[in-house]
C-alpha cells in the first residue's frame, strides 16, 4: 500500500501491505453461513434489482403415442400434431436487490500518537471482523427468512368463527407464485393454508404495528392472516399450527407441530439430522463438495455428540479414517454431513420453559442461497492521492488520508455493495421428480430443538 500521502509520523512504522493483509485474514476467519452462498456478479447499468429465471423439468412420458392395437402403426396419429399435445416446462423467477453496507472508524493521530501503530492496525482488524460478521448475518437472515416462512401458529383464540386470525409470524404468507413470479397475496393471488385441521384459502395479511413475535430475534414478524371463509374456533385456537401448502419442512423432535409445542426433553439427535438429510435427498438437492452443510451453535453440537445413536455409529472407529475435526468443522463421510459450529446461529427463549432456548440448526444443499456482488468499479473515480483501496471477497477497505485543516484525522472504512436471495424450486414437484415435495424452498431444512 502506498503511504506517501500519510503523515510522516506513520510512514516509518507501517509496513507496505501490512494493513491489507491483516484485513484479509480477519475477514476470512469467521465466515460460516456465507460459505453456502453461490456467488453471482451483479452487472452494471441494469438498476438495483436483478431478476433471474429458473426453468423446470418436463414431466416424464409413460404413455405411447396413439396406434393400432398391438402394432406400431401410425394409423392413430392424425393431423399435423401426430396425435400429440404441445407441453411447456415450468418457469419461476427470483430477484436480488443490491444495497450499500459500510462502517467507518476515525483515528486521531495526535491523540493516539503514543500507540499510533497499534491503534492504526487494530482499526483495520476490527473493521475486517465487523465486515465478516455483518455479511455472515446477512446470509443467515436471508436463509432463515425463506426457510422459516410459511410455518407459524395462532396466537389468540377466536371468540367466534371469523375470517381473520392472529399469528406469530407472517413470513411466507405475504407472496405466492403466479406463473412463476412472486406476487403479493390478494383475492386474485391466493394461497392454501392449513390452520389447525382444515385447509383455508388465504387472501390477505397485515403486519402488526408493534412486533410481538416470539421469533423476533430470528426475524419473525407478528400479524394477521385473512381467509376467504370463516375459520372455525376449533382451528383458530391459540397454539394451533398455520402452515402454507408450499411451506418448507421444519423438523422438531417428537414430531412437535409448532415451536410453542416443544418440550424440555426435545433435544437434537442424529435421527433429526437424518430426517432433514433425507428430505433434501428426496428433493434431489445436490451436495456441496460431497456433503450437506449443517450450521449450528455449540449447544446443538454438544447435544449431537451426546446422542446414543451418534456414539454407537462411531464406536470403535478412529477419528482419522471416519470422522475428523478442524476448528469447529466436523465431517462424516458415512452420513454425508459437514457440521459447522457458529456463534451467529439464531437462539430465542423457549416458550413456557424457564431458562431454556429454542435452537435452530439448518442443513443446506447447493444453491440454497445466492449472493449478488456489484461488479462495477467502485474506485475508478477516487483519486489515488485521497484514499487507498483494497478488495477482499468483494469487500472494499478504504483508508483515507487526513482531510481536516490540521491533517490529524484518518478515516478507515469498509464497504460492500450487494444483496442476498434464497431462490425457490417450485418447478420441481412430484410431477417431475417423483419423490419431491411441494415446498417452495427445498434446498435447506431447519431443525428446531430445545437447548
Coordinates of C-alpha atoms in Angstrom, one line a residue:
X1 CA 0.0 0.0 0.0
X2 CA 1.4 3.4 -1.0
X3 CA 1.8 5.5 2.1
X4 CA 3.3 8.6 0.6
X5 CA 0.2 10.7 1.3
X6 CA 0.1 9.8 5.0
X7 CA 1.7 11.9 7.8
X8 CA 5.4 11.4 8.2
X9 CA 4.9 10.1 11.8
X10 CA 3.1 7.0 10.3
X11 CA 5.4 6.2 7.4
X12 CA 8.3 4.6 9.3
X13 CA 6.1 2.3 11.4
X14 CA 3.6 0.9 8.9
X15 CA 4.9 -1.8 6.6
X16 CA 3.8 -1.8 3.0
X17 CA 0.7 -4.1 2.5
X18 CA 0.5 -4.9 6.2
X19 CA -2.9 -3.3 6.8
X20 CA -4.4 -5.1 3.8
X21 CA -3.0 -8.4 5.0
X22 CA -4.5 -8.1 8.4
X23 CA -7.8 -7.0 7.0
X24 CA -8.0 -10.0 4.7
X25 CA -7.1 -12.5 7.4
X26 CA -9.8 -11.1 9.8
X27 CA -12.4 -11.2 7.0
X28 CA -11.9 -14.8 6.1
X29 CA -11.5 -16.2 9.6
X30 CA -15.1 -16.1 10.8
X31 CA -17.3 -16.8 7.8
X32 CA -19.8 -19.6 8.2
X33 CA -23.3 -19.0 6.7
X34 CA -21.8 -17.1 3.8
X35 CA -19.9 -20.2 2.7
X36 CA -23.1 -21.8 1.4
X37 CA -23.9 -18.9 -1.0
X38 CA -23.4 -19.2 -4.7
X39 CA -21.6 -16.1 -6.0
X40 CA -23.3 -14.1 -8.7
X41 CA -21.9 -10.9 -10.2
X42 CA -24.4 -8.1 -10.4
X43 CA -23.9 -6.3 -13.7
X44 CA -23.6 -2.6 -14.0
X45 CA -26.3 -0.3 -15.6
X46 CA -29.3 -2.6 -15.0
X47 CA -30.8 -0.8 -12.0
X48 CA -30.8 -2.0 -8.4
X49 CA -32.7 -5.3 -8.8
X50 CA -31.7 -8.3 -10.9
X51 CA -34.4 -10.8 -11.8
X52 CA -33.3 -14.3 -12.8
X53 CA -35.3 -17.1 -14.2
X54 CA -35.1 -20.8 -13.3
X55 CA -36.8 -23.3 -15.7
X56 CA -38.2 -26.6 -14.6
X57 CA -38.2 -30.1 -16.0
X58 CA -40.7 -31.6 -18.3
X59 CA -42.9 -34.4 -16.9
X60 CA -41.8 -37.9 -18.0
X61 CA -43.7 -39.7 -20.7
X62 CA -45.0 -43.2 -19.9
X63 CA -47.9 -43.4 -22.4
X64 CA -47.2 -44.5 -26.0
X65 CA -48.4 -42.4 -29.0
X66 CA -51.8 -43.5 -30.4
X67 CA -51.6 -46.5 -32.7
X68 CA -53.4 -49.5 -33.9
X69 CA -53.8 -52.0 -31.0
X70 CA -50.9 -54.4 -30.8
X71 CA -48.9 -52.7 -33.6
X72 CA -46.6 -49.7 -34.0
X73 CA -48.7 -48.4 -36.8
X74 CA -49.2 -44.6 -37.2
X75 CA -52.8 -45.0 -38.0
X76 CA -53.9 -43.3 -34.8
X77 CA -51.5 -40.4 -35.2
X78 CA -53.7 -38.0 -37.2
X79 CA -53.2 -34.4 -38.3
X80 CA -50.1 -32.3 -38.2
X81 CA -49.5 -32.9 -34.4
X82 CA -49.2 -36.7 -34.9
X83 CA -51.6 -37.1 -32.0
X84 CA -49.5 -35.1 -29.6
X85 CA -50.4 -32.1 -27.5
X86 CA -47.6 -29.5 -27.1
X87 CA -46.3 -29.2 -23.5
X88 CA -44.4 -26.4 -21.7
X89 CA -41.8 -26.5 -19.0
X90 CA -42.4 -24.5 -15.8
X91 CA -40.7 -21.3 -15.0
X92 CA -40.1 -19.3 -11.8
X93 CA -38.3 -16.1 -11.1
X94 CA -36.3 -14.8 -8.2
X95 CA -34.8 -11.3 -7.6
X96 CA -31.7 -9.9 -5.9
X97 CA -31.7 -6.3 -4.8
X98 CA -28.4 -4.6 -4.1
X99 CA -27.7 -2.0 -1.4
X100 CA -24.6 -0.4 0.2
X101 CA -23.4 -1.5 3.6
X102 CA -20.5 0.2 5.3
X103 CA -18.8 1.1 8.6
X104 CA -16.1 3.6 9.4
X105 CA -13.6 4.5 12.2
X106 CA -11.6 7.6 12.8
X107 CA -8.1 7.8 14.0
X108 CA -6.7 10.9 15.7
X109 CA -3.0 10.7 15.0
X110 CA -2.2 13.3 17.7
X111 CA -4.4 12.0 20.5
X112 CA -3.2 8.4 19.8
X113 CA 0.4 9.0 18.9
X114 CA 1.7 7.1 22.0
X115 CA 0.4 3.9 20.5
X116 CA -0.2 5.0 17.0
X117 CA 0.9 1.8 15.2
X118 CA -1.2 -0.5 17.3
X119 CA -4.3 1.7 17.0
X120 CA -4.0 2.0 13.2
X121 CA -3.7 -1.7 12.8
X122 CA -6.3 -2.5 15.3
X123 CA -8.8 -0.4 13.4
X124 CA -8.2 -2.4 10.3
X125 CA -8.6 -5.7 12.2
X126 CA -11.8 -4.5 13.9
X127 CA -13.3 -3.4 10.6
X128 CA -12.3 -6.7 8.9
X129 CA -14.0 -8.7 11.7
X130 CA -17.1 -6.4 11.6
X131 CA -17.4 -6.8 7.8
X132 CA -17.2 -10.6 8.1
X133 CA -19.8 -10.8 10.8
X134 CA -22.1 -8.4 9.0
X135 CA -22.1 -10.3 5.8
X136 CA -22.4 -13.6 7.7
X137 CA -25.5 -12.2 9.4
X138 CA -27.0 -11.1 6.1
X139 CA -26.5 -14.6 4.7
X140 CA -28.1 -16.1 7.8
X141 CA -31.1 -13.7 7.7
X142 CA -31.7 -14.5 4.0
X143 CA -31.6 -18.2 4.7
X144 CA -33.9 -18.3 7.7
X145 CA -36.2 -15.7 6.2
X146 CA -37.0 -18.2 3.5
X147 CA -36.8 -21.5 5.4
X148 CA -38.8 -20.4 8.5
X149 CA -41.5 -18.9 6.4
X150 CA -45.0 -20.3 5.9
X151 CA -44.9 -22.1 9.2
X152 CA -46.4 -20.4 12.2
X153 CA -49.1 -20.7 14.9
X154 CA -52.3 -19.0 16.1
X155 CA -51.6 -16.6 19.0
X156 CA -55.1 -15.6 20.0
X157 CA -58.1 -17.9 20.2
X158 CA -61.1 -16.7 18.1
X159 CA -64.1 -15.5 20.1
X160 CA -66.3 -16.9 17.3
X161 CA -65.8 -18.2 13.8
X162 CA -64.2 -15.5 11.6
X163 CA -62.0 -15.0 8.6
X164 CA -59.0 -13.4 10.4
X165 CA -56.6 -15.0 12.8
X166 CA -53.6 -13.5 14.7
X167 CA -50.4 -15.4 14.1
X168 CA -46.8 -15.3 15.5
X169 CA -45.1 -14.9 12.2
X170 CA -46.4 -13.7 8.8
X171 CA -43.2 -14.6 6.8
X172 CA -44.0 -16.9 4.0
X173 CA -47.6 -15.8 3.8
X174 CA -47.1 -12.5 2.1
X175 CA -46.5 -13.6 -1.5
X176 CA -47.4 -16.5 -3.8
X177 CA -46.1 -17.6 -7.1
X178 CA -48.3 -16.6 -10.1
X179 CA -46.8 -18.0 -13.4
X180 CA -43.5 -18.2 -11.6
X181 CA -43.5 -14.6 -10.4
X182 CA -43.8 -13.9 -6.6
X183 CA -47.0 -11.9 -6.3
X184 CA -48.4 -10.2 -3.2
X185 CA -51.3 -12.2 -1.6
X186 CA -54.7 -11.0 -2.6
X187 CA -58.1 -12.2 -3.7
X188 CA -56.6 -12.8 -7.2
X189 CA -53.4 -14.4 -5.8
X190 CA -54.3 -16.8 -3.1
X191 CA -52.6 -19.5 -1.1
X192 CA -53.8 -22.7 0.5
X193 CA -53.1 -22.7 4.3
X194 CA -53.8 -25.4 6.8
X195 CA -55.0 -23.9 10.1
X196 CA -55.5 -26.5 12.8
X197 CA -57.0 -29.4 11.0
X198 CA -58.5 -27.8 7.9
X199 CA -57.4 -26.0 4.7
X200 CA -58.4 -22.4 4.1
X201 CA -57.8 -20.0 1.2
X202 CA -55.6 -17.1 2.2
X203 CA -56.5 -13.8 0.6
X204 CA -54.7 -11.1 2.7
X205 CA -52.4 -10.4 5.6
X206 CA -51.4 -7.5 7.9
X207 CA -48.2 -6.8 9.9
X208 CA -48.6 -5.7 13.5
X209 CA -47.6 -2.1 14.2
X210 CA -45.7 -3.4 17.2
X211 CA -43.9 -6.7 16.6
X212 CA -44.8 -9.2 19.4
X213 CA -43.5 -12.3 17.6
X214 CA -41.7 -14.8 19.9
X215 CA -39.4 -15.4 17.0
X216 CA -38.5 -11.7 16.5
X217 CA -34.8 -12.4 17.3
X218 CA -34.9 -14.9 14.4
X219 CA -36.5 -12.3 12.1
X220 CA -40.2 -13.2 12.8
X221 CA -42.9 -10.6 12.3
X222 CA -46.3 -10.9 14.0
X223 CA -49.5 -10.1 12.2
X224 CA -52.8 -11.4 11.0
X225 CA -54.0 -13.7 8.1
X226 CA -57.3 -13.3 6.4
X227 CA -59.1 -16.1 4.6
X228 CA -61.9 -16.3 2.0
X229 CA -64.1 -18.2 4.5
X230 CA -64.5 -18.2 8.3
X231 CA -62.0 -20.1 10.4
X232 CA -63.7 -22.3 13.0
X233 CA -63.0 -21.7 16.7
X234 CA -61.6 -25.2 16.9
X235 CA -59.0 -24.4 14.2
X236 CA -58.4 -20.8 15.3
X237 CA -57.4 -21.8 18.9
X238 CA -54.1 -20.4 20.2
X239 CA -51.2 -22.7 19.7
X240 CA -52.7 -24.4 16.6
X241 CA -50.3 -24.5 13.7
X242 CA -50.9 -22.5 10.5
X243 CA -48.8 -24.0 7.6
X244 CA -48.8 -22.9 4.0
X245 CA -49.2 -25.5 1.3
X246 CA -45.8 -24.6 -0.1
X247 CA -44.0 -24.1 3.3
X248 CA -40.5 -25.6 3.8
X249 CA -40.4 -28.6 6.1
X250 CA -39.3 -27.8 9.7
X251 CA -38.3 -30.8 11.8
X252 CA -38.8 -30.9 15.5
X253 CA -38.1 -33.7 18.0
X254 CA -41.1 -36.0 18.7
X255 CA -42.9 -34.5 15.7
X256 CA -44.0 -31.3 17.5
X257 CA -46.4 -29.3 15.4
X258 CA -45.0 -25.9 16.3
X259 CA -42.3 -24.1 18.2
X260 CA -44.6 -23.5 21.1
X261 CA -45.2 -27.3 21.4
X262 CA -41.5 -28.1 22.1
X263 CA -40.8 -29.7 25.5
X264 CA -37.7 -29.6 27.7
X265 CA -36.8 -33.1 26.6
X266 CA -36.8 -32.2 22.8
X267 CA -33.0 -32.1 22.2
X268 CA -31.1 -32.6 19.0
X269 CA -30.5 -36.2 17.9
X270 CA -28.9 -37.8 14.9
X271 CA -32.3 -39.0 13.9
X272 CA -33.3 -35.4 13.4
X273 CA -30.3 -34.8 11.2
X274 CA -31.0 -37.9 9.1
X275 CA -34.7 -36.9 8.7
X276 CA -33.6 -33.5 7.4
X277 CA -30.9 -35.0 5.2
X278 CA -33.5 -37.4 3.7
X279 CA -35.8 -34.5 2.9
X280 CA -33.0 -32.9 0.9
X281 CA -32.3 -36.1 -0.9
X282 CA -35.9 -36.7 -1.7
X283 CA -36.0 -33.3 -3.4
X284 CA -32.8 -34.1 -5.4
X285 CA -30.9 -31.3 -3.8
X286 CA -27.2 -31.6 -4.8
X287 CA -24.5 -31.7 -2.1
X288 CA -21.6 -29.2 -1.6
X289 CA -18.4 -31.0 -2.2
X290 CA -19.9 -34.3 -1.3
X291 CA -21.6 -33.1 1.9
X292 CA -24.7 -31.3 3.1
X293 CA -23.7 -28.4 5.4
X294 CA -25.1 -28.1 8.9
X295 CA -24.8 -24.7 10.6
X296 CA -25.5 -24.9 14.4
X297 CA -24.4 -23.3 17.6
X298 CA -22.1 -25.2 20.1
X299 CA -25.0 -26.3 22.3
X300 CA -26.6 -28.1 19.3
X301 CA -23.2 -29.7 18.6
X302 CA -22.8 -30.8 22.2
X303 CA -26.2 -32.5 22.1
X304 CA -25.4 -34.3 18.9
X305 CA -22.2 -35.7 20.4
X306 CA -24.2 -36.9 23.4
X307 CA -26.8 -38.7 21.3
X308 CA -26.7 -42.6 21.8
X309 CA -27.2 -43.3 18.1
X310 CA -24.4 -40.9 17.2
X311 CA -22.0 -42.5 19.7
X312 CA -22.9 -46.0 18.6
X313 CA -22.3 -45.3 15.0
X314 CA -18.7 -44.1 15.7
X315 CA -17.9 -46.5 18.5
X316 CA -14.5 -48.2 17.8
X317 CA -13.8 -46.0 14.7
X318 CA -10.7 -43.9 14.6
X319 CA -11.1 -40.2 14.1
X320 CA -8.6 -40.2 11.2
X321 CA -10.4 -42.6 8.9
X322 CA -14.1 -41.9 9.6
X323 CA -14.6 -38.6 11.3
X324 CA -12.3 -35.7 11.7
X325 CA -12.4 -32.2 13.0
X326 CA -10.7 -29.0 12.1
X327 CA -11.5 -25.9 14.1
X328 CA -15.2 -26.2 14.6
X329 CA -15.9 -28.2 11.4
X330 CA -16.8 -31.9 11.6
X331 CA -17.2 -34.1 8.6
X332 CA -18.8 -37.6 8.3
X333 CA -18.3 -39.4 5.0
X334 CA -20.7 -42.1 6.2
X335 CA -23.5 -39.7 6.9
X336 CA -22.6 -37.2 4.1
X337 CA -22.8 -34.3 6.6
X338 CA -20.4 -31.5 7.4
X339 CA -21.2 -29.8 10.7
X340 CA -20.1 -26.2 11.2
X341 CA -20.5 -24.6 14.6
X342 CA -21.1 -20.9 14.7
X343 CA -21.9 -18.4 17.4
X344 CA -24.1 -16.4 14.9
X345 CA -26.9 -19.1 15.0
X346 CA -30.5 -17.9 15.8
X347 CA -31.3 -18.6 19.5
X348 CA -34.6 -17.5 21.1
X349 CA -36.1 -18.0 24.5
X350 CA -38.2 -21.2 24.7
X351 CA -42.0 -20.7 25.2
X352 CA -43.2 -21.8 28.6
X353 CA -39.8 -23.4 29.6
X354 CA -37.9 -21.2 32.0
X355 CA -34.2 -20.8 31.3
X356 CA -34.4 -22.8 28.1
X357 CA -33.9 -21.7 24.5
X358 CA -35.0 -22.7 21.0
X359 CA -32.0 -23.5 18.8
X360 CA -32.2 -23.8 15.0
X361 CA -29.6 -25.8 13.1
X362 CA -30.1 -25.5 9.4
X363 CA -29.0 -28.1 6.9
X364 CA -28.2 -26.8 3.4
X365 CA -27.5 -28.2 0.0
X366 CA -26.0 -26.5 -3.1
X367 CA -28.0 -23.5 -4.3
X368 CA -29.7 -22.7 -1.0
X369 CA -28.5 -19.1 -1.1
X370 CA -27.3 -16.7 -3.7
X371 CA -25.1 -13.7 -3.1
X372 CA -25.0 -10.9 -5.7
X373 CA -22.0 -8.7 -5.6
X374 CA -21.9 -5.4 -7.6
X375 CA -19.5 -5.9 -10.5
X376 CA -18.8 -2.2 -11.1
X377 CA -15.5 -0.4 -10.5
X378 CA -16.1 1.4 -7.2
X379 CA -12.7 3.1 -7.1
X380 CA -12.2 4.5 -10.6
X381 CA -13.5 7.9 -9.7
X382 CA -11.5 8.1 -6.5
X383 CA -8.2 9.9 -6.6
X384 CA -5.2 7.9 -5.5
X385 CA -4.0 11.0 -3.7
X386 CA -7.0 10.9 -1.3
X387 CA -7.6 7.3 -0.3
X388 CA -6.2 3.8 -0.7
X389 CA -8.5 0.8 -1.6
X390 CA -8.0 -2.9 -1.2
X391 CA -10.6 -5.6 -2.1
X392 CA -11.2 -8.9 -0.2
X393 CA -14.1 -11.2 -1.1
X394 CA -16.0 -8.3 -2.7
X395 CA -15.5 -6.1 0.4
X396 CA -13.5 -2.8 0.0
X397 CA -11.2 -1.5 2.7
X398 CA -10.8 2.2 2.3
X399 CA -8.1 4.2 4.1
X400 CA -8.4 8.0 3.6
X401 CA -5.7 10.4 4.4
X402 CA -6.4 13.3 6.8
X403 CA -8.5 16.0 5.1
X404 CA -9.1 18.2 8.0
X405 CA -7.3 21.5 8.3
X406 CA -4.8 20.2 10.9
X407 CA -4.2 17.0 9.0
X408 CA -5.0 14.9 12.1
X409 CA -8.0 12.7 11.3
X410 CA -7.5 9.5 9.3
X411 CA -10.7 7.6 8.2
X412 CA -10.7 3.8 7.9
X413 CA -13.8 2.1 6.4
X414 CA -15.2 -1.0 4.8
X415 CA -17.8 -1.0 2.0
X416 CA -19.8 -3.8 0.4
X417 CA -22.4 -3.4 -2.4
X418 CA -24.6 -6.4 -3.0
X419 CA -27.6 -8.4 -1.9
X420 CA -28.9 -11.9 -1.0
X421 CA -31.6 -14.2 -2.3
X422 CA -32.8 -17.7 -1.4
X423 CA -34.1 -19.0 -4.8
X424 CA -37.3 -21.1 -4.9
X425 CA -37.7 -24.5 -6.6
X426 CA -41.4 -24.6 -7.3
X427 CA -40.9 -26.2 -10.7
X428 CA -39.5 -29.3 -9.0
X429 CA -42.6 -31.2 -8.0
X430 CA -43.8 -34.8 -7.8
X431 CA -44.8 -34.5 -11.4
X432 CA -41.2 -34.0 -12.5
X433 CA -39.2 -35.6 -9.6
X434 CA -41.4 -38.4 -8.1
X435 CA -40.0 -38.2 -4.5
X436 CA -40.0 -34.4 -4.2
X437 CA -42.3 -32.2 -2.1
X438 CA -44.5 -29.2 -3.0
X439 CA -42.4 -26.9 -0.8
X440 CA -41.4 -23.6 -2.5
X441 CA -38.0 -23.7 -0.8
X442 CA -36.4 -27.1 -1.0
X443 CA -32.6 -26.7 -0.7
X444 CA -32.4 -26.3 3.1
X445 CA -34.2 -27.7 6.2
X446 CA -34.4 -26.1 9.6
X447 CA -34.5 -28.2 12.8
X448 CA -35.9 -26.6 16.0
X449 CA -35.0 -28.1 19.4
X450 CA -34.6 -27.1 23.0
X451 CA -31.2 -26.4 24.5

